[in-house]
Amino acid sequence: MVEIQLDGKKVEVQEGSMIMHAAEKAGTYIPHFCYHKKLSIAANCRMCLVDVEKAPKALPACATPVTQGMVVHTSSAKAVQAQQSVMEFLLINHPLDCPICDQGGECQLQDLAVGYGQGSSRYQEEKRVVLHKNVGPLISMEEMSRCIQCTRCVRFGQEVAGVMELGMINRGEHAEITTVRGDTVDSELSGNMIDICPVGALTSKPFRYSARTWELSRRKSIAAHDSSGANLIVQVKNHKVMRVLPFENEAVNECWIADRDRFSYEALNGADRLTTPMVKQGGQWHEVSWQQALEYVANGFKQIKNDHGAGSIGALVSPHSTLEELFLTKQLINGLGSDSIDYRLRHADFESAQGVRWLGTSIASLSSLGQAVVIGSNIRKEHPLFALRLREATKAGAQVYSFAEAAYDWAMPLAKAWTLPATQWLTRLSQLVAAVAAEKGVASPVGTQAQAEDAAVAKQLLAGTGAKAILLGNAVAHHARATAILRLANWLGEQIGASVGFLTEAANTVGAQWVGATPQKGGLNAKQILDGGSKAVVLLNTEPQFDSAAGQAAVAGLQKAEMVVTLSPFKTNLEFSDVLLPISPFTETSGSFVNAEGRLQSFHAVVKPLAETRPAWKVLRVLGNLLGVPGFDYEDSQQVLAQCVGADKPAFVPAQLLSNAAGAVDAQIQEATAAPVVASMYQLDGLVRRAPALQATKDGQLGALAGVEVELEGQIQASAPRANAEEVNA
């Protein structure tokens, strides 16, 4: 440790730290633009100049290492004069467009100009102009004349996102940030460049000119897409979500969020929202009151139960639904006497799990792994924030291995990549297992022989130091031989000293297992329900033709049912549904998600439900009352959560429930005959599918489903005039 004196206070910091780090530890603010705690030091802006005793001139705090006994003054006349001079230079060419700048009100340059700028400029010449660039549908670079060349965006791309999509060309007043070749910015984390830009050079295209910062209310929430459980700040104006930003949580998402968490809010305000209950009669859709719709559903379920038995009623639930919604749906189905409920719509292996399958380690620990074996995942696209942490680990020397169907670009070095069809993964993994067994001198659990190239990999896996993890992706979870792959992974993990876990697909995949949203006593699984096995089906927040392994075949299967009830925020499932009930998306309801590491995170509604939309937990509660199911007397979602997880509401899934065990390895390998179904990044759920900016990206266009929106709009036009709406009472 090194001790320095900072503004008269003694501060101890690690050797090699900069003056800026010492100031942060002491709680002393030093003005800066280019410095960011998550990025490398560039020392571009010089705004952080400080007075160091015995130094002939002011020195940049971000790039000056501390030495024993150093005496630093951050607000002496020498330091302030240097900072004021830098500010004058920064403002020479900066356009005076604060009144129309989206960054106005949260601009670092604006804030520091008040403290260190002059009332007028001595510069009388023409200001320079930098031409705008079109870099895609997410980031606006229309006003690059505002750029102060801090290079935060460049360093973010290189060091965090792993792809250098922006760079600086030319020198002096001709210097500018550009893609050089006129390309688009396509990183799945690109929106973070908007956040770290200290001026208004990079702004959000979807948000552009839609509101002023001081008009927005800031409310905390949790991301509803992948399993990271990223913490969000949702900004609201007039009960409408206007913008989504990251809320810093070092243990979960640090200070970053993925683009789908940032921009999917567009779907919340789209034309496809379902705003009133609808019932299909005579092949035509009619808008009805809540009371009419719920009574229609209750009477239909009672009739089907009488005609076909309780087992003929089933539910397909989305793992993007809240813990409370999943619990109440299960309670409703079980209360009617059925056990047919499932969240595993994209799965092909329905073998009962011994516990709650999870990540197997903490999210934060991914940053410090020594070795990681990723099987069946394009982790960069499917789990951007997990990939970010693995990328950080590789910078410290971590070895990353990949089993995948394609040679994906993960923007990180790979020690070894096996690229082969999913129908061969089991055999190839068993060969690696045989090689590890031979190298370690233990009996192999499989009958296959190792390949020659596997011996070197086995040595590396056994000799590797530091924490190790085997991470199973969505393609493994959805694989027809998922359990067999897990058994091999468990054996391998035990031999090399690695944790084994699933990256898990959705925001609440772990939560769905926790509440038991799967058949527990012989009920129908998702495949059987989608094949037409149930006479009455509840669809919670899901579109089976897009969200299931069955694809379009799900339409024909569900058309066999006598009644299909869709609870969704959107006009969807029109071909086979009989009732549409408008439920609130995550921004309009309170609830809880459980992320991949088993962390339980609750959130409140950030805006009022749109029109006659109601939180799903309220709709399910009233439906339970109408059907005479006992125990449906909850007054708020917190009571549902307490009933679901216990009154003490643990911060994590109890450790005794977490298990990735799967039994003994099969000696004989039997491969799957079909590849698993995995959703592309911007087709994962109904929200991202309906976000125009995300669908306009390169990744969105690759996975787009053409004509869906047009088809939906065409079918809705035949609906009858609105009936008198009645609220679902709290």
XYZ file of C-alpha atoms in Angstrom:
730
model
C 0.000 0.000 0.000
C 1.068 3.548 -0.740
C 0.108 6.519 1.420
C -0.402 9.943 -0.142
C -1.786 13.253 1.065
C -4.820 14.434 -0.887
C -6.196 17.868 -0.047
C -4.777 17.557 3.451
C -6.151 14.019 4.036
C -4.048 10.875 4.213
C -5.198 8.188 1.771
C -3.873 4.644 1.401
C -4.188 2.949 -1.983
C -2.578 -0.009 -3.697
C 0.745 0.501 -5.406
C 0.215 1.235 -9.100
C -3.044 3.100 -8.509
C -3.611 6.507 -10.034
C -4.381 9.736 -8.221
C -7.968 9.403 -9.509
C -8.349 6.084 -7.668
C -7.108 7.692 -4.460
C -9.585 10.539 -4.901
C -12.445 8.055 -5.389
C -11.449 6.256 -2.209
C -11.296 9.525 -0.308
C -14.633 10.698 -1.703
C -13.030 13.676 -3.457
C -14.468 14.588 -6.849
C -12.036 15.466 -9.618
C -13.673 16.729 -12.835
C -13.152 14.405 -15.806
C -14.594 13.279 -19.141
C -12.515 10.487 -20.635
C -11.958 8.526 -17.405
C -14.409 5.680 -16.675
C -13.908 3.108 -13.940
C -14.662 0.191 -16.278
C -12.426 1.339 -19.140
C -8.692 1.674 -19.673
C -7.011 5.010 -19.057
C -6.696 7.259 -22.114
C -5.887 10.676 -20.578
C -7.459 12.382 -23.598
C -9.504 15.194 -22.125
C -7.016 16.591 -19.528
C -9.928 17.865 -17.472
C -8.635 16.049 -14.405
C -5.434 18.111 -14.083
C -4.357 18.444 -10.449
C -1.547 20.176 -8.585
C 1.148 17.729 -7.410
C 3.805 19.259 -5.175
C 7.297 19.323 -6.720
C 5.838 18.761 -10.195
C 6.554 21.674 -12.576
C 3.039 21.670 -14.045
C -0.411 20.264 -13.384
C -0.718 16.499 -13.989
C -3.695 14.370 -15.121
C -5.111 12.559 -12.093
C -6.312 9.607 -14.184
C -2.843 8.825 -15.576
C -0.448 9.806 -12.768
C 0.602 6.879 -10.541
C 0.747 7.504 -6.826
C 4.092 7.452 -5.024
C 4.845 7.227 -1.339
C 4.469 10.612 0.335
C 2.985 12.347 -2.716
C 1.115 15.568 -1.881
C -1.808 16.403 -4.183
C -4.083 19.451 -4.309
C -7.219 19.090 -6.404
C -8.639 22.560 -5.879
C -5.599 24.810 -5.524
C -5.299 27.915 -7.723
C -2.863 26.064 -10.006
C -5.243 23.079 -10.442
C -8.361 25.196 -10.959
C -6.634 27.455 -13.478
C -5.479 24.390 -15.440
C -8.986 22.910 -15.389
C -10.521 26.192 -16.517
C -8.064 26.407 -19.411
C -8.975 22.896 -20.542
C -12.668 23.736 -20.348
C -12.131 26.828 -22.504
C -10.465 24.699 -25.186
C -13.211 22.068 -25.032
C -15.895 24.712 -25.580
C -14.151 26.446 -28.490
C -15.810 24.266 -31.118
C -18.744 22.915 -29.150
C -22.102 23.902 -30.719
C -24.441 26.014 -28.591
C -27.427 23.674 -29.017
C -28.115 22.706 -25.401
C -31.814 23.678 -25.705
C -32.449 20.917 -28.254
C -29.831 18.377 -27.141
C -31.158 15.091 -25.733
C -28.256 15.104 -23.284
C -29.363 18.424 -21.821
C -29.933 18.101 -18.096
C -27.641 15.075 -17.683
C -24.604 16.283 -19.617
C -21.198 16.182 -17.937
C -19.892 18.950 -20.189
C -22.861 21.131 -19.285
C -22.383 20.498 -15.574
C -18.631 21.154 -15.557
C -18.951 24.210 -17.804
C -20.964 25.828 -15.021
C -18.140 25.273 -12.542
C -15.092 25.735 -14.755
C -16.268 27.636 -17.848
C -16.225 31.334 -18.644
C -19.254 33.542 -19.205
C -18.151 34.299 -22.774
C -15.743 32.895 -25.328
C -12.602 34.583 -26.674
C -12.850 32.407 -29.784
C -14.396 34.344 -32.695
C -13.600 32.089 -35.666
C -16.090 29.683 -37.259
C -16.724 26.506 -35.309
C -15.815 23.234 -36.943
C -18.538 20.969 -38.304
C -18.450 17.167 -38.270
C -20.804 15.390 -40.645
C -23.351 13.008 -39.176
C -23.145 9.239 -39.623
C -25.837 6.599 -39.935
C -24.743 3.649 -37.784
C -28.033 1.769 -37.526
C -31.445 2.004 -35.850
C -30.266 2.234 -32.226
C -27.580 4.918 -31.949
C -27.893 8.422 -33.386
C -24.672 10.122 -34.536
C -26.447 13.109 -36.058
C -24.591 15.727 -33.992
C -20.975 14.569 -33.951
C -19.858 18.204 -33.819
C -20.575 17.880 -30.082
C -17.928 15.165 -29.666
C -14.983 16.057 -27.411
C -12.878 13.030 -28.450
C -12.907 11.360 -25.048
C -12.877 7.956 -26.904
C -15.050 6.283 -24.268
C -17.188 4.749 -27.026
C -14.108 3.446 -28.833
C -12.664 1.880 -25.694
C -16.013 0.378 -24.719
C -16.198 -1.415 -28.042
C -12.648 -2.715 -27.802
C -12.540 -3.645 -24.155
C -16.091 -4.473 -23.029
C -18.146 -5.383 -26.103
C -15.072 -7.003 -27.680
C -15.650 -5.449 -31.118
C -14.001 -2.212 -32.241
C -16.837 -0.742 -34.290
C -15.925 2.914 -33.725
C -12.512 4.545 -33.995
C -10.868 7.953 -34.271
C -9.356 9.218 -37.516
C -7.362 12.361 -38.369
C -5.712 14.756 -35.910
C -6.287 18.114 -34.268
C -9.506 19.884 -35.179
C -10.071 17.326 -37.955
C -10.204 14.404 -35.526
C -13.525 12.576 -35.479
C -15.134 9.365 -34.228
C -16.398 7.176 -37.053
C -16.923 3.615 -38.241
C -14.306 4.474 -40.925
C -15.948 2.327 -43.633
C -19.487 3.561 -43.070
C -20.610 0.347 -41.373
C -23.408 0.071 -38.835
C -22.812 -0.516 -35.119
C -24.190 -4.009 -34.529
C -22.953 -5.023 -31.075
C -25.582 -6.513 -28.791
C -24.303 -4.100 -26.108
C -24.051 -1.005 -28.306
C -26.584 1.050 -26.327
C -24.109 1.368 -23.480
C -22.085 3.730 -25.676
C -24.975 6.192 -25.340
C -24.765 6.026 -21.543
C -21.027 6.569 -21.300
C -20.874 9.413 -23.820
C -20.314 12.470 -21.578
C -21.855 14.854 -24.126
C -24.711 14.593 -26.634
C -22.684 13.171 -29.523
C -24.168 9.668 -29.196
C -27.864 9.585 -28.387
C -30.688 7.060 -28.545
C -32.463 6.990 -31.908
C -35.777 5.616 -30.587
C -35.812 8.180 -27.746
C -34.524 11.105 -29.837
C -36.416 14.388 -29.291
C -39.253 12.652 -27.421
C -38.773 14.157 -23.930
C -36.504 16.300 -21.786
C -34.556 14.636 -19.013
C -36.112 16.688 -16.226
C -39.601 15.689 -17.360
C -38.935 12.010 -16.719
C -39.581 10.082 -13.516
C -36.970 7.452 -12.683
C -38.189 4.080 -11.370
C -36.307 0.870 -10.674
C -37.176 -2.422 -12.350
C -35.720 -5.767 -13.479
C -35.044 -6.876 -17.066
C -37.609 -9.336 -18.421
C -35.614 -11.076 -21.150
C -32.520 -13.233 -20.601
C -31.531 -14.813 -17.304
C -29.034 -12.200 -16.094
C -31.706 -10.301 -14.130
C -30.179 -6.956 -15.076
C -31.243 -4.047 -12.873
C -32.946 -1.207 -14.748
C -33.953 2.420 -14.397
C -37.187 2.923 -16.326
C -37.867 6.557 -17.179
C -41.526 7.525 -17.449
C -43.519 10.522 -18.679
C -47.309 10.789 -18.545
C -47.657 7.117 -17.593
C -45.668 6.048 -20.654
C -42.255 4.367 -20.691
C -39.906 6.676 -22.577
C -36.455 5.233 -21.934
C -34.674 2.373 -20.148
C -31.205 2.697 -18.597
C -29.006 0.444 -16.432
C -29.084 0.606 -12.654
C -25.658 -0.302 -11.318
C -25.429 -3.622 -9.500
C -21.888 -4.957 -9.483
C -22.975 -8.493 -8.582
C -25.442 -8.796 -11.466
C -25.024 -6.468 -14.449
C -22.270 -4.090 -13.256
C -23.261 -0.825 -15.005
C -24.258 -2.329 -18.372
C -27.404 -3.733 -19.994
C -28.020 -5.542 -23.273
C -29.706 -3.732 -26.154
C -32.849 -5.863 -25.921
C -33.297 -4.771 -22.294
C -32.758 -1.147 -23.312
C -34.921 -0.878 -26.437
C -37.687 -3.487 -26.074
C -39.829 -0.852 -24.315
C -40.985 0.285 -27.774
C -43.354 -2.706 -27.839
C -45.093 -1.406 -24.703
C -46.435 1.570 -26.644
C -47.066 -0.245 -29.931
C -50.277 -0.640 -31.917
C -50.310 -4.371 -31.204
C -51.254 -3.942 -27.538
C -54.423 -5.724 -26.401
C -56.421 -3.190 -24.404
C -59.751 -4.865 -23.691
C -60.976 -8.463 -23.222
C -62.127 -10.195 -26.408
C -64.241 -13.297 -27.071
C -64.543 -15.166 -30.361
C -68.104 -15.982 -31.348
C -69.153 -17.284 -34.739
C -65.579 -16.917 -35.963
C -65.577 -13.175 -35.191
C -63.813 -11.341 -32.375
C -65.940 -9.164 -30.081
C -64.774 -6.805 -27.357
C -66.525 -7.518 -24.045
C -66.328 -6.486 -20.404
C -64.014 -8.188 -17.945
C -66.983 -9.707 -16.140
C -68.362 -11.191 -19.359
C -64.987 -12.542 -20.413
C -64.118 -14.139 -17.073
C -67.573 -15.656 -16.634
C -67.330 -17.053 -20.167
C -63.979 -18.676 -19.280
C -65.215 -20.005 -15.921
C -68.355 -21.532 -17.421
C -66.355 -23.058 -20.264
C -63.829 -24.641 -17.910
C -66.581 -26.038 -15.679
C -68.323 -27.576 -18.688
C -65.109 -29.117 -20.037
C -64.234 -30.483 -16.606
C -67.668 -32.105 -16.365
C -67.489 -33.507 -19.912
C -63.870 -34.687 -20.057
C -62.555 -34.675 -16.493
C -60.170 -32.354 -14.679
C -57.128 -33.827 -16.441
C -58.331 -32.360 -19.746
C -57.410 -28.832 -18.562
C -53.830 -27.653 -19.058
C -51.655 -24.542 -19.055
C -48.630 -23.418 -21.037
C -46.765 -20.635 -19.254
C -43.908 -18.435 -20.357
C -40.704 -18.428 -18.283
C -40.744 -14.652 -18.858
C -43.774 -14.431 -16.549
C -43.328 -13.354 -12.941
C -42.983 -15.775 -10.050
C -46.403 -14.719 -8.764
C -48.105 -15.300 -12.128
C -46.549 -18.734 -12.516
C -47.513 -19.725 -8.965
C -51.132 -18.654 -9.350
C -51.478 -20.414 -12.704
C -50.161 -23.601 -11.138
C -52.488 -23.144 -8.143
C -55.442 -22.596 -10.502
C -54.729 -25.690 -12.636
C -54.019 -27.856 -9.599
C -57.137 -26.500 -7.867
C -59.241 -27.661 -10.800
C -57.791 -31.140 -10.329
C -55.223 -31.173 -13.150
C -51.430 -31.416 -13.142
C -50.907 -30.379 -16.776
C -48.829 -27.218 -16.581
C -45.478 -26.610 -18.255
C -43.073 -23.772 -19.027
C -40.727 -25.897 -21.184
C -42.235 -25.000 -24.555
C -38.958 -25.243 -26.499
C -37.780 -28.427 -24.766
C -37.608 -31.886 -26.319
C -36.480 -33.785 -23.185
C -39.086 -33.842 -20.416
C -37.299 -36.081 -17.903
C -38.086 -34.898 -14.374
C -35.304 -32.855 -12.797
C -34.115 -33.629 -9.261
C -34.054 -29.986 -8.268
C -33.944 -26.467 -9.636
C -31.438 -26.340 -12.490
C -29.374 -23.156 -12.350
C -26.062 -21.543 -13.286
C -24.098 -23.604 -10.770
C -22.068 -20.583 -9.622
C -22.529 -16.846 -9.124
C -22.761 -14.462 -12.054
C -19.938 -12.323 -10.649
C -17.620 -15.349 -10.493
C -17.716 -15.672 -14.305
C -15.357 -12.676 -14.470
C -12.631 -14.536 -12.577
C -12.849 -18.041 -14.043
C -9.677 -19.818 -15.014
C -11.452 -22.184 -17.403
C -14.916 -22.330 -18.936
C -16.444 -24.994 -21.167
C -19.546 -23.636 -22.928
C -21.743 -26.290 -24.524
C -24.623 -25.477 -26.855
C -24.728 -21.705 -26.639
C -24.007 -18.702 -28.793
C -23.348 -16.993 -25.496
C -22.518 -13.605 -26.950
C -25.995 -13.238 -28.460
C -28.068 -15.333 -26.060
C -26.514 -14.026 -22.815
C -24.604 -10.807 -23.628
C -23.850 -9.888 -20.008
C -22.491 -13.360 -19.240
C -20.320 -13.200 -22.374
C -19.043 -9.820 -21.193
C -17.817 -11.407 -17.966
C -16.195 -14.347 -19.767
C -14.457 -11.870 -22.061
C -13.103 -10.126 -18.964
C -11.840 -13.464 -17.660
C -9.977 -14.198 -20.907
C -8.086 -10.924 -20.516
C -6.644 -12.369 -17.316
C -5.660 -15.587 -19.113
C -8.787 -17.736 -18.796
C -9.204 -20.618 -21.255
C -12.626 -20.859 -22.907
C -13.792 -23.955 -24.792
C -16.856 -24.157 -27.021
C -19.203 -26.911 -28.246
C -21.560 -25.395 -30.821
C -23.320 -25.969 -34.121
C -21.577 -23.048 -35.818
C -18.310 -21.154 -35.513
C -19.757 -18.208 -33.628
C -17.776 -15.016 -33.169
C -17.728 -14.521 -29.395
C -15.298 -11.579 -29.593
C -12.902 -13.399 -27.282
C -10.054 -15.895 -27.785
C -11.044 -19.571 -27.593
C -8.677 -22.286 -26.419
C -10.592 -24.833 -28.482
C -13.859 -24.827 -30.441
C -15.709 -27.949 -31.527
C -18.066 -27.074 -34.389
C -20.456 -29.922 -35.189
C -24.196 -30.594 -35.492
C -26.153 -30.842 -32.266
C -27.046 -34.422 -33.150
C -23.361 -35.315 -32.643
C -22.687 -33.463 -29.403
C -23.294 -36.413 -27.140
C -20.828 -38.650 -28.994
C -18.181 -35.932 -29.258
C -18.522 -34.994 -25.597
C -18.253 -38.650 -24.591
C -14.973 -38.865 -26.517
C -13.624 -35.914 -24.532
C -14.815 -37.633 -21.347
C -12.914 -40.769 -22.378
C -9.769 -38.687 -22.953
C -10.023 -37.068 -19.502
C -10.543 -40.514 -17.934
C -7.451 -41.862 -19.711
C -5.341 -38.841 -18.768
C -6.409 -39.041 -15.133
C -6.152 -42.830 -14.982
C -9.749 -43.501 -13.937
C -12.415 -45.725 -15.460
C -14.345 -44.085 -18.273
C -18.132 -44.027 -17.787
C -18.684 -44.372 -21.547
C -17.812 -46.989 -24.136
C -16.542 -44.564 -26.776
C -12.882 -44.048 -27.636
C -11.106 -40.717 -27.344
C -9.828 -38.963 -30.459
C -6.144 -38.180 -30.755
C -6.664 -34.422 -30.503
C -8.530 -34.798 -27.206
C -5.467 -35.825 -25.202
C -3.998 -32.295 -25.282
C -7.354 -30.747 -24.326
C -7.744 -33.241 -21.463
C -4.314 -32.251 -20.131
C -5.257 -28.568 -20.290
C -8.557 -29.139 -18.510
C -6.917 -31.121 -15.719
C -3.915 -28.789 -15.363
C -5.881 -25.548 -15.434
C -5.803 -23.353 -12.344
C -8.411 -21.109 -10.808
C -12.152 -21.585 -10.741
C -13.669 -23.668 -13.520
C -17.200 -23.890 -14.901
C -19.076 -25.990 -17.431
C -21.923 -23.893 -18.801
C -24.809 -25.512 -20.681
C -26.642 -23.258 -23.086
C -30.164 -23.031 -24.451
C -29.431 -25.599 -27.156
C -28.562 -28.158 -24.472
C -31.626 -27.337 -22.353
C -33.804 -27.795 -25.462
C -31.886 -30.841 -26.744
C -33.681 -34.174 -27.062
C -30.801 -35.736 -25.070
C -30.459 -32.865 -22.599
C -30.304 -35.095 -19.521
C -27.641 -37.351 -21.058
C -25.498 -34.321 -21.921
C -25.929 -33.041 -18.367
C -24.782 -36.404 -16.981
C -21.603 -36.285 -19.068
C -21.027 -32.655 -18.069
C -21.435 -33.558 -14.385
C -18.903 -36.377 -14.672
C -16.476 -34.101 -16.502
C -16.984 -31.326 -13.963
C -16.278 -33.688 -11.085
C -13.016 -34.870 -12.653
C -11.625 -31.438 -13.556
C -13.001 -29.620 -10.495
C -15.560 -27.467 -12.314
C -19.027 -26.293 -11.399
C -21.764 -27.377 -13.808
C -24.819 -25.316 -14.608
C -27.323 -24.040 -17.127
C -27.146 -20.515 -18.502
C -30.996 -20.734 -18.526
C -33.040 -19.164 -21.287
C -35.465 -16.639 -19.836
C -35.833 -14.050 -17.097
C -37.623 -16.516 -14.823
C -36.614 -20.017 -15.951
C -35.217 -20.740 -12.495
C -38.338 -19.269 -10.875
C -40.608 -21.453 -13.013
C -38.815 -24.523 -11.648
C -38.929 -23.176 -8.109
C -42.726 -22.849 -8.108
C -43.085 -26.210 -9.850
C -44.536 -25.050 -13.165
C -44.074 -28.548 -14.608
C -46.170 -31.726 -14.345
C -45.461 -33.181 -10.897
C -47.895 -36.127 -10.782
C -48.256 -37.461 -14.299
C -49.900 -34.512 -16.010
C -49.321 -33.625 -19.663
C -46.090 -31.865 -20.607
C -45.751 -28.995 -23.079
C -45.301 -31.234 -26.119
C -48.379 -33.294 -25.302
C -50.508 -30.187 -24.755
C -49.252 -28.651 -28.008
C -50.100 -31.879 -29.822
C -53.737 -31.430 -28.801
C -53.824 -33.481 -25.607
C -55.863 -30.954 -23.584
C -59.462 -29.891 -24.172
C -59.016 -26.556 -22.362
C -55.728 -24.662 -22.400
C -54.550 -21.527 -20.600
C -51.734 -19.691 -22.429
C -49.936 -17.307 -20.074
C -47.853 -14.661 -21.813
C -46.819 -17.008 -24.611
C -47.261 -17.396 -28.355
C -46.719 -21.125 -28.970
C -46.150 -20.816 -32.715
C -43.114 -18.624 -31.965
C -42.158 -19.740 -28.448
C -42.272 -23.529 -28.785
C -40.378 -26.336 -30.461
C -43.568 -27.193 -32.363
C -43.539 -23.908 -34.293
C -46.470 -23.522 -36.669
C -47.580 -27.089 -35.877
C -48.696 -25.721 -32.500
C -51.546 -23.908 -34.243
C -53.081 -27.162 -35.507
C -52.554 -28.855 -32.131
C -54.249 -26.096 -30.142
C -57.127 -25.875 -32.606
C -58.128 -29.352 -31.389
C -58.945 -27.899 -27.959
C -62.508 -26.864 -27.144
C -61.367 -23.696 -25.355
C -58.069 -21.816 -25.469
C -57.683 -18.787 -23.210
C -54.786 -16.439 -23.956
C -53.531 -14.055 -21.273
C -51.242 -11.646 -23.111
C -50.404 -7.936 -23.404
C -50.752 -8.287 -27.192
C -53.318 -9.221 -29.842
C -52.008 -12.674 -30.569
C -52.895 -16.388 -30.855
C -55.973 -15.346 -32.830
C -56.100 -18.489 -34.985
C -56.788 -20.857 -32.110
C -57.839 -18.796 -29.080
C -61.425 -18.385 -27.914
C -60.766 -15.657 -25.340
C -58.096 -12.935 -25.141
C -57.489 -11.388 -21.726
C -55.255 -8.267 -21.696
C -52.599 -8.618 -18.993
C -49.879 -6.201 -17.971
C -46.276 -6.497 -19.183
C -43.550 -6.255 -16.541
C -43.626 -2.456 -16.506
C -47.305 -2.352 -15.516
C -47.345 -4.949 -12.751
C -45.495 -5.786 -9.581
C -43.754 -9.137 -9.400
C -40.514 -11.049 -9.049
C -37.969 -12.730 -11.319
C -35.320 -15.288 -10.340
C -32.156 -15.062 -12.422
C -29.732 -17.806 -13.440
C -27.811 -17.720 -10.145
C -31.061 -18.105 -8.166
C -31.262 -14.460 -7.070
C -34.825 -13.383 -6.261
C -35.466 -9.786 -7.349
C -38.839 -8.091 -6.908
C -40.042 -4.976 -8.673
C -43.021 -2.611 -8.747
C -45.093 -1.357 -11.647
C -43.518 1.750 -13.161
C -46.643 2.911 -15.044
C -50.389 2.366 -14.785
C -51.877 -0.534 -16.769
C -52.828 0.555 -20.280
C -56.584 1.030 -20.807
C -58.376 -2.060 -19.421
C -55.215 -4.118 -19.099
C -54.845 -5.722 -15.665
C -51.939 -7.468 -13.882
C -52.072 -11.187 -14.594
C -51.987 -12.109 -10.912
C -55.238 -10.165 -10.411
C -56.876 -11.810 -13.415
C -55.862 -15.275 -12.194
C -57.070 -14.502 -8.678
C -60.537 -13.472 -9.895
C -60.677 -16.461 -12.239
C -59.819 -18.737 -9.323
C -62.641 -17.225 -7.287
C -65.141 -17.703 -10.120
C -64.083 -21.344 -10.469
C -64.370 -21.938 -6.723
C -60.705 -22.786 -6.230
C -59.774 -22.355 -2.530
C -56.953 -20.069 -1.423
C -57.450 -17.296 -4.009
C -57.964 -14.435 -1.558
C -54.760 -12.447 -2.127
C -54.892 -8.682 -1.764
C -51.525 -7.854 -3.346
C -48.649 -9.550 -5.145
C -46.547 -9.551 -1.974
C -49.014 -11.956 -0.373
C -48.729 -14.214 -3.420
C -44.939 -14.097 -3.173
C -45.043 -14.904 0.549
C -47.278 -17.893 -0.146
C -45.011 -18.966 -2.979
C -41.555 -18.754 -1.387
C -42.312 -18.410 2.326
C -42.917 -15.478 4.613
C -39.176 -14.820 5.071
C -38.784 -14.162 1.285
C -35.197 -15.404 0.779
C -32.846 -13.382 -1.400
C -31.883 -16.561 -3.252
C -33.481 -19.892 -4.039
C -32.681 -22.052 -0.965
C -29.443 -23.944 -1.627
C -30.988 -27.334 -0.858
C -33.374 -26.897 -3.791
C -30.664 -26.050 -6.335
C -29.420 -29.114 -8.159
C -27.965 -29.907 -11.562
C -27.751 -33.623 -10.739
C -29.043 -36.047 -13.382
C -28.014 -39.560 -12.332
C -25.373 -41.942 -13.691
C -23.887 -41.615 -17.172
C -25.306 -43.902 -19.854
C -22.537 -46.227 -21.026
C -24.108 -46.499 -24.487
C -24.522 -43.286 -26.423
C -27.839 -42.707 -28.159
C -27.883 -39.502 -30.178
C -30.868 -37.271 -30.898
C -32.358 -37.356 -34.387
C -33.303 -33.658 -34.557
C -31.570 -30.406 -33.682
C -32.874 -28.342 -30.726
C -35.004 -25.255 -31.302
C -33.351 -22.066 -30.042
C -34.796 -18.567 -30.478
C -32.615 -15.911 -32.061
C -31.689 -12.911 -29.954
C -34.521 -10.610 -31.015
C -37.174 -13.344 -31.329
C -36.886 -14.557 -27.739
C -40.226 -13.212 -26.491
C -43.216 -11.107 -27.486
C -41.689 -7.819 -26.342
C -38.498 -7.983 -28.425
C -40.437 -9.327 -31.408
C -42.522 -6.145 -31.385
C -39.742 -3.590 -30.834
C -39.243 -1.855 -34.222
C -35.702 -0.613 -33.583
C -34.476 -4.064 -32.493
C -36.123 -5.714 -35.492
C -34.381 -3.222 -37.798
C -30.918 -4.281 -36.587
C -28.876 -6.868 -38.475
C -29.540 -9.449 -35.760
C -33.240 -8.605 -35.828
C -33.475 -8.960 -39.595
C -31.736 -12.330 -39.515
C -34.370 -13.742 -37.179
C -37.430 -11.762 -38.285
C -40.722 -13.512 -38.922
C -42.150 -11.750 -41.964
C -45.797 -10.835 -42.146
C -46.801 -11.613 -38.550
C -47.844 -8.067 -37.656
C -49.796 -7.603 -40.905
C -51.643 -10.871 -40.346
C -52.599 -9.929 -36.806
C -53.877 -6.511 -37.809
C -55.987 -8.030 -40.592
C -57.758 -10.404 -38.224
C -58.492 -7.792 -35.583
C -60.324 -5.460 -37.972
C -63.437 -7.649 -37.829
C -63.991 -7.078 -34.099
C -67.347 -5.719 -32.883
C -67.926 -2.309 -31.221
C -66.612 -2.041 -27.670
C -68.936 -3.181 -24.886
C -69.091 -1.411 -21.537
C -65.888 -2.340 -19.745
C -65.812 -3.308 -16.096
C -62.661 -3.324 -14.033
C -61.282 -6.500 -12.541
C -61.683 -5.492 -8.907
C -58.644 -5.594 -6.702
